[in-house]
Amino acid sequence: QVQLVESGGDLVQAGGSLRLSCVVSGRVAGINDMRWYRQAPGKERELVSGITSSGSTNYADSVKGRFTISRDNAKNTVHLQMNQMKPEDTAVYYCNARIKGYRWNEYELWGQGTQVTVSS
C-alpha cells in the first residue's frame, strides 16, 4: 500500500536547524501537491508550506525566510528545511500529499506526524 513516511523530528535549541523528510512509499502514477502542516498543543492544525508538482511554493507568514520546502520527484520525497528555529515552531509536523493512482484516481494521504521541539 502507499503511505507517507516522515522523519527528521527532534529536540533542537532556538536558533538551530532541522530538516524534515517525507517519502511516498509504494507505487504511484504521480504526486501532485505536497504540503507540510503542523499542530501545536491546544492549537488548530495549520499549513506551514506547500509545493506543487511543478515546483511552485508557498509559506505561512510565520516561517517565511526561515523555512524552505523542496521536492525530489525522482525519489518521491518532500523536504522541509527549518532554520533559525524558534520555540513557537514546536509542534507535531505532518506531511500531506495528493496522490495520482494508476486508475486515474486521486487521493490524499497524511504522514504519521513527527515531533519537533525547540527549546529556549
PDB file of N, CA, C and O in Angstrom, residues 13-51:
ATOM      1  N   GLN A  13      17.732  23.393  19.934  1.00  0.00           N
ATOM      2  CA  GLN A  13      17.754  24.679  20.623  1.00  0.00           C
ATOM      3  C   GLN A  13      17.317  25.804  19.692  1.00  0.00           C
ATOM      4  O   GLN A  13      17.460  25.721  18.474  1.00  0.00           O
ATOM      5  N   ALA A  14      16.764  26.842  20.278  1.00  0.00           N
ATOM      6  CA  ALA A  14      16.386  28.014  19.499  1.00  0.00           C
ATOM      7  C   ALA A  14      17.581  28.512  18.698  1.00  0.00           C
ATOM      8  O   ALA A  14      18.700  28.579  19.199  1.00  0.00           O
ATOM      9  N   GLY A  15      17.315  28.859  17.449  1.00  0.00           N
ATOM     10  CA  GLY A  15      18.365  29.286  16.549  1.00  0.00           C
ATOM     11  C   GLY A  15      18.960  28.166  15.729  1.00  0.00           C
ATOM     12  O   GLY A  15      19.693  28.431  14.766  1.00  0.00           O
ATOM     13  N   GLY A  16      18.647  26.939  16.092  1.00  0.00           N
ATOM     14  CA  GLY A  16      19.176  25.795  15.386  1.00  0.00           C
ATOM     15  C   GLY A  16      18.371  25.438  14.154  1.00  0.00           C
ATOM     16  O   GLY A  16      17.440  26.150  13.762  1.00  0.00           O
ATOM     17  N   SER A  17      18.722  24.305  13.559  1.00  0.00           N
ATOM     18  CA  SER A  17      18.102  23.870  12.314  1.00  0.00           C
ATOM     19  C   SER A  17      17.710  22.402  12.373  1.00  0.00           C
ATOM     20  O   SER A  17      18.332  21.603  13.073  1.00  0.00           O
ATOM     21  N   LEU A  18      16.681  22.067  11.627  1.00  0.00           N
ATOM     22  CA  LEU A  18      16.257  20.696  11.418  1.00  0.00           C
ATOM     23  C   LEU A  18      15.812  20.541   9.979  1.00  0.00           C
ATOM     24  O   LEU A  18      15.373  21.504   9.352  1.00  0.00           O
ATOM     25  N   ARG A  19      15.910  19.323   9.484  1.00  0.00           N
ATOM     26  CA  ARG A  19      15.434  19.018   8.143  1.00  0.00           C
ATOM     27  C   ARG A  19      14.481  17.833   8.222  1.00  0.00           C
ATOM     28  O   ARG A  19      14.871  16.734   8.609  1.00  0.00           O
ATOM     29  N   LEU A  20      13.240  18.072   7.862  1.00  0.00           N
ATOM     30  CA  LEU A  20      12.239  17.024   7.834  1.00  0.00           C
ATOM     31  C   LEU A  20      12.161  16.413   6.447  1.00  0.00           C
ATOM     32  O   LEU A  20      12.325  17.112   5.441  1.00  0.00           O
ATOM     33  N   SER A  21      11.886  15.129   6.393  1.00  0.00           N
ATOM     34  CA  SER A  21      11.735  14.439   5.129  1.00  0.00           C
ATOM     35  C   SER A  21      10.455  13.622   5.144  1.00  0.00           C
ATOM     36  O   SER A  21      10.030  13.130   6.193  1.00  0.00           O
ATOM     37  N   CYS A  22       9.862  13.475   3.984  1.00  0.00           N
ATOM     38  CA  CYS A  22       8.659  12.680   3.833  1.00  0.00           C
ATOM     39  C   CYS A  22       8.752  11.929   2.515  1.00  0.00           C
ATOM     40  O   CYS A  22       8.847  12.553   1.452  1.00  0.00           O
ATOM     41  N   VAL A  23       8.710  10.619   2.594  1.00  0.00           N
ATOM     42  CA  VAL A  23       8.819   9.767   1.420  1.00  0.00           C
ATOM     43  C   VAL A  23       7.471   9.126   1.124  1.00  0.00           C
ATOM     44  O   VAL A  23       6.841   8.560   2.020  1.00  0.00           O
ATOM     45  N   VAL A  24       7.040   9.219  -0.123  1.00  0.00           N
ATOM     46  CA  VAL A  24       5.860   8.497  -0.564  1.00  0.00           C
ATOM     47  C   VAL A  24       6.308   7.088  -0.892  1.00  0.00           C
ATOM     48  O   VAL A  24       6.991   6.849  -1.888  1.00  0.00           O
ATOM     49  N   SER A  25       5.931   6.161  -0.036  1.00  0.00           N
ATOM     50  CA  SER A  25       6.360   4.776  -0.166  1.00  0.00           C
ATOM     51  C   SER A  25       5.299   3.969  -0.901  1.00  0.00           C
ATOM     52  O   SER A  25       4.125   3.994  -0.532  1.00  0.00           O
ATOM     53  N   GLY A  26       5.718   3.251  -1.924  1.00  0.00           N
ATOM     54  CA  GLY A  26       4.794   2.458  -2.716  1.00  0.00           C
ATOM     55  C   GLY A  26       4.670   2.996  -4.128  1.00  0.00           C
ATOM     56  O   GLY A  26       5.181   4.069  -4.457  1.00  0.00           O
ATOM     57  N   ARG A  27       3.975   2.250  -4.956  1.00  0.00           N
ATOM     58  CA  ARG A  27       3.846   2.613  -6.359  1.00  0.00           C
ATOM     59  C   ARG A  27       2.719   3.611  -6.574  1.00  0.00           C
ATOM     60  O   ARG A  27       1.582   3.385  -6.158  1.00  0.00           O
ATOM     61  N   VAL A  28       3.052   4.699  -7.244  1.00  0.00           N
ATOM     62  CA  VAL A  28       2.074   5.710  -7.604  1.00  0.00           C
ATOM     63  C   VAL A  28       2.323   6.139  -9.043  1.00  0.00           C
ATOM     64  O   VAL A  28       3.440   6.056  -9.551  1.00  0.00           O
ATOM     65  N   ALA A  29       1.270   6.613  -9.702  1.00  0.00           N
ATOM     66  CA  ALA A  29       1.421   7.137 -11.050  1.00  0.00           C
ATOM     67  C   ALA A  29       1.991   8.543 -11.048  1.00  0.00           C
ATOM     68  O   ALA A  29       2.656   8.960 -11.995  1.00  0.00           O
ATOM     69  N   GLY A  30       1.715   9.276  -9.983  1.00  0.00           N
ATOM     70  CA  GLY A  30       2.219  10.626  -9.866  1.00  0.00           C
ATOM     71  C   GLY A  30       1.857  11.218  -8.521  1.00  0.00           C
ATOM     72  O   GLY A  30       1.023  10.687  -7.794  1.00  0.00           O
ATOM     73  N   ILE A  31       2.498  12.313  -8.197  1.00  0.00           N
ATOM     74  CA  ILE A  31       2.238  13.036  -6.966  1.00  0.00           C
ATOM     75  C   ILE A  31       2.007  14.489  -7.323  1.00  0.00           C
ATOM     76  O   ILE A  31       2.850  15.116  -7.961  1.00  0.00           O
ATOM     77  N   ASN A  32       0.868  14.996  -6.913  1.00  0.00           N
ATOM     78  CA  ASN A  32       0.570  16.391  -7.183  1.00  0.00           C
ATOM     79  C   ASN A  32       1.116  17.259  -6.041  1.00  0.00           C
ATOM     80  O   ASN A  32       2.289  17.167  -5.724  1.00  0.00           O
ATOM     81  N   ASP A  33       0.283  18.070  -5.433  1.00  0.00           N
ATOM     82  CA  ASP A  33       0.779  18.940  -4.375  1.00  0.00           C
ATOM     83  C   ASP A  33       1.263  18.145  -3.174  1.00  0.00           C
ATOM     84  O   ASP A  33       0.684  17.125  -2.803  1.00  0.00           O
ATOM     85  N   MET A  34       2.322  18.630  -2.545  1.00  0.00           N
ATOM     86  CA  MET A  34       2.811  18.095  -1.293  1.00  0.00           C
ATOM     87  C   MET A  34       2.899  19.245  -0.302  1.00  0.00           C
ATOM     88  O   MET A  34       3.282  20.361  -0.672  1.00  0.00           O
ATOM     89  N   ARG A  35       2.547  18.971   0.937  1.00  0.00           N
ATOM     90  CA  ARG A  35       2.456  20.029   1.926  1.00  0.00           C
ATOM     91  C   ARG A  35       2.976  19.557   3.277  1.00  0.00           C
ATOM     92  O   ARG A  35       2.996  18.368   3.585  1.00  0.00           O
ATOM     93  N   TRP A  36       3.375  20.527   4.080  1.00  0.00           N
ATOM     94  CA  TRP A  36       3.685  20.308   5.487  1.00  0.00           C
ATOM     95  C   TRP A  36       2.713  21.114   6.336  1.00  0.00           C
ATOM     96  O   TRP A  36       2.524  22.318   6.109  1.00  0.00           O
ATOM     97  N   TYR A  37       2.103  20.445   7.287  1.00  0.00           N
ATOM     98  CA  TYR A  37       1.263  21.064   8.287  1.00  0.00           C
ATOM     99  C   TYR A  37       1.915  20.886   9.653  1.00  0.00           C
ATOM    100  O   TYR A  37       2.805  20.056   9.828  1.00  0.00           O
ATOM    101  N   ARG A  38       1.455  21.651  10.618  1.00  0.00           N
ATOM    102  CA  ARG A  38       1.899  21.444  11.984  1.00  0.00           C
ATOM    103  C   ARG A  38       0.763  21.739  12.943  1.00  0.00           C
ATOM    104  O   ARG A  38      -0.146  22.498  12.633  1.00  0.00           O
ATOM    105  N   GLN A  39       0.837  21.115  14.092  1.00  0.00           N
ATOM    106  CA  GLN A  39      -0.158  21.336  15.120  1.00  0.00           C
ATOM    107  C   GLN A  39       0.521  21.404  16.480  1.00  0.00           C
ATOM    108  O   GLN A  39       1.133  20.434  16.927  1.00  0.00           O
ATOM    109  N   ALA A  40       0.419  22.559  17.108  1.00  0.00           N
ATOM    110  CA  ALA A  40       0.960  22.762  18.433  1.00  0.00           C
ATOM    111  C   ALA A  40      -0.102  22.413  19.464  1.00  0.00           C
ATOM    112  O   ALA A  40      -1.304  22.432  19.167  1.00  0.00           O
ATOM    113  N   PRO A  41       0.304  22.090  20.691  1.00  0.00           N
ATOM    114  CA  PRO A  41      -0.674  21.754  21.735  1.00  0.00           C
ATOM    115  C   PRO A  41      -1.709  22.856  21.917  1.00  0.00           C
ATOM    116  O   PRO A  41      -1.364  24.032  22.053  1.00  0.00           O
ATOM    117  N   GLY A  42      -2.969  22.476  21.902  1.00  0.00           N
ATOM    118  CA  GLY A  42      -4.044  23.421  22.113  1.00  0.00           C
ATOM    119  C   GLY A  42      -4.366  24.316  20.934  1.00  0.00           C
ATOM    120  O   GLY A  42      -5.199  25.215  21.069  1.00  0.00           O
ATOM    121  N   LYS A  43      -3.734  24.083  19.799  1.00  0.00           N
ATOM    122  CA  LYS A  43      -3.960  24.919  18.632  1.00  0.00           C
ATOM    123  C   LYS A  43      -4.437  24.084  17.449  1.00  0.00           C
ATOM    124  O   LYS A  43      -4.271  22.867  17.412  1.00  0.00           O
ATOM    125  N   GLU A  44      -5.032  24.759  16.486  1.00  0.00           N
ATOM    126  CA  GLU A  44      -5.502  24.093  15.287  1.00  0.00           C
ATOM    127  C   GLU A  44      -4.330  23.741  14.375  1.00  0.00           C
ATOM    128  O   GLU A  44      -3.288  24.401  14.389  1.00  0.00           O
ATOM    129  N   ARG A  45      -4.529  22.705  13.586  1.00  0.00           N
ATOM    130  CA  ARG A  45      -3.524  22.351  12.599  1.00  0.00           C
ATOM    131  C   ARG A  45      -3.445  23.454  11.551  1.00  0.00           C
ATOM    132  O   ARG A  45      -4.475  23.940  11.067  1.00  0.00           O
ATOM    133  N   GLU A  46      -2.234  23.851  11.196  1.00  0.00           N
ATOM    134  CA  GLU A  46      -2.048  24.927  10.241  1.00  0.00           C
ATOM    135  C   GLU A  46      -1.120  24.503   9.115  1.00  0.00           C
ATOM    136  O   GLU A  46      -0.220  23.682   9.299  1.00  0.00           O
ATOM    137  N   LEU A  47      -1.347  25.086   7.958  1.00  0.00           N
ATOM    138  CA  LEU A  47      -0.481  24.845   6.813  1.00  0.00           C
ATOM    139  C   LEU A  47       0.803  25.636   6.981  1.00  0.00           C
ATOM    140  O   LEU A  47       0.775  26.855   7.150  1.00  0.00           O
ATOM    141  N   VAL A  48       1.925  24.940   6.923  1.00  0.00           N
ATOM    142  CA  VAL A  48       3.231  25.574   7.044  1.00  0.00           C
ATOM    143  C   VAL A  48       3.783  25.946   5.678  1.00  0.00           C
ATOM    144  O   VAL A  48       4.256  27.064   5.460  1.00  0.00           O
ATOM    145  N   SER A  49       3.729  24.999   4.761  1.00  0.00           N
ATOM    146  CA  SER A  49       4.297  25.208   3.440  1.00  0.00           C
ATOM    147  C   SER A  49       3.750  24.185   2.469  1.00  0.00           C
ATOM    148  O   SER A  49       3.369  23.083   2.865  1.00  0.00           O
ATOM    149  N   GLY A  50       3.712  24.546   1.203  1.00  0.00           N
ATOM    150  CA  GLY A  50       3.278  23.634   0.166  1.00  0.00           C
ATOM    151  C   GLY A  50       4.116  23.804  -1.084  1.00  0.00           C
ATOM    152  O   GLY A  50       4.719  24.858  -1.301  1.00  0.00           O
ATOM    153  N   ILE A  51       4.135  22.757  -1.888  1.00  0.00           N
ATOM    154  CA  ILE A  51       4.864  22.797  -3.148  1.00  0.00           C
ATOM    155  C   ILE A  51       4.081  21.994  -4.179  1.00  0.00           C
ATOM    156  O   ILE A  51       3.610  20.893  -3.905  1.00  0.00           O
TER     157      ILE A  51
END
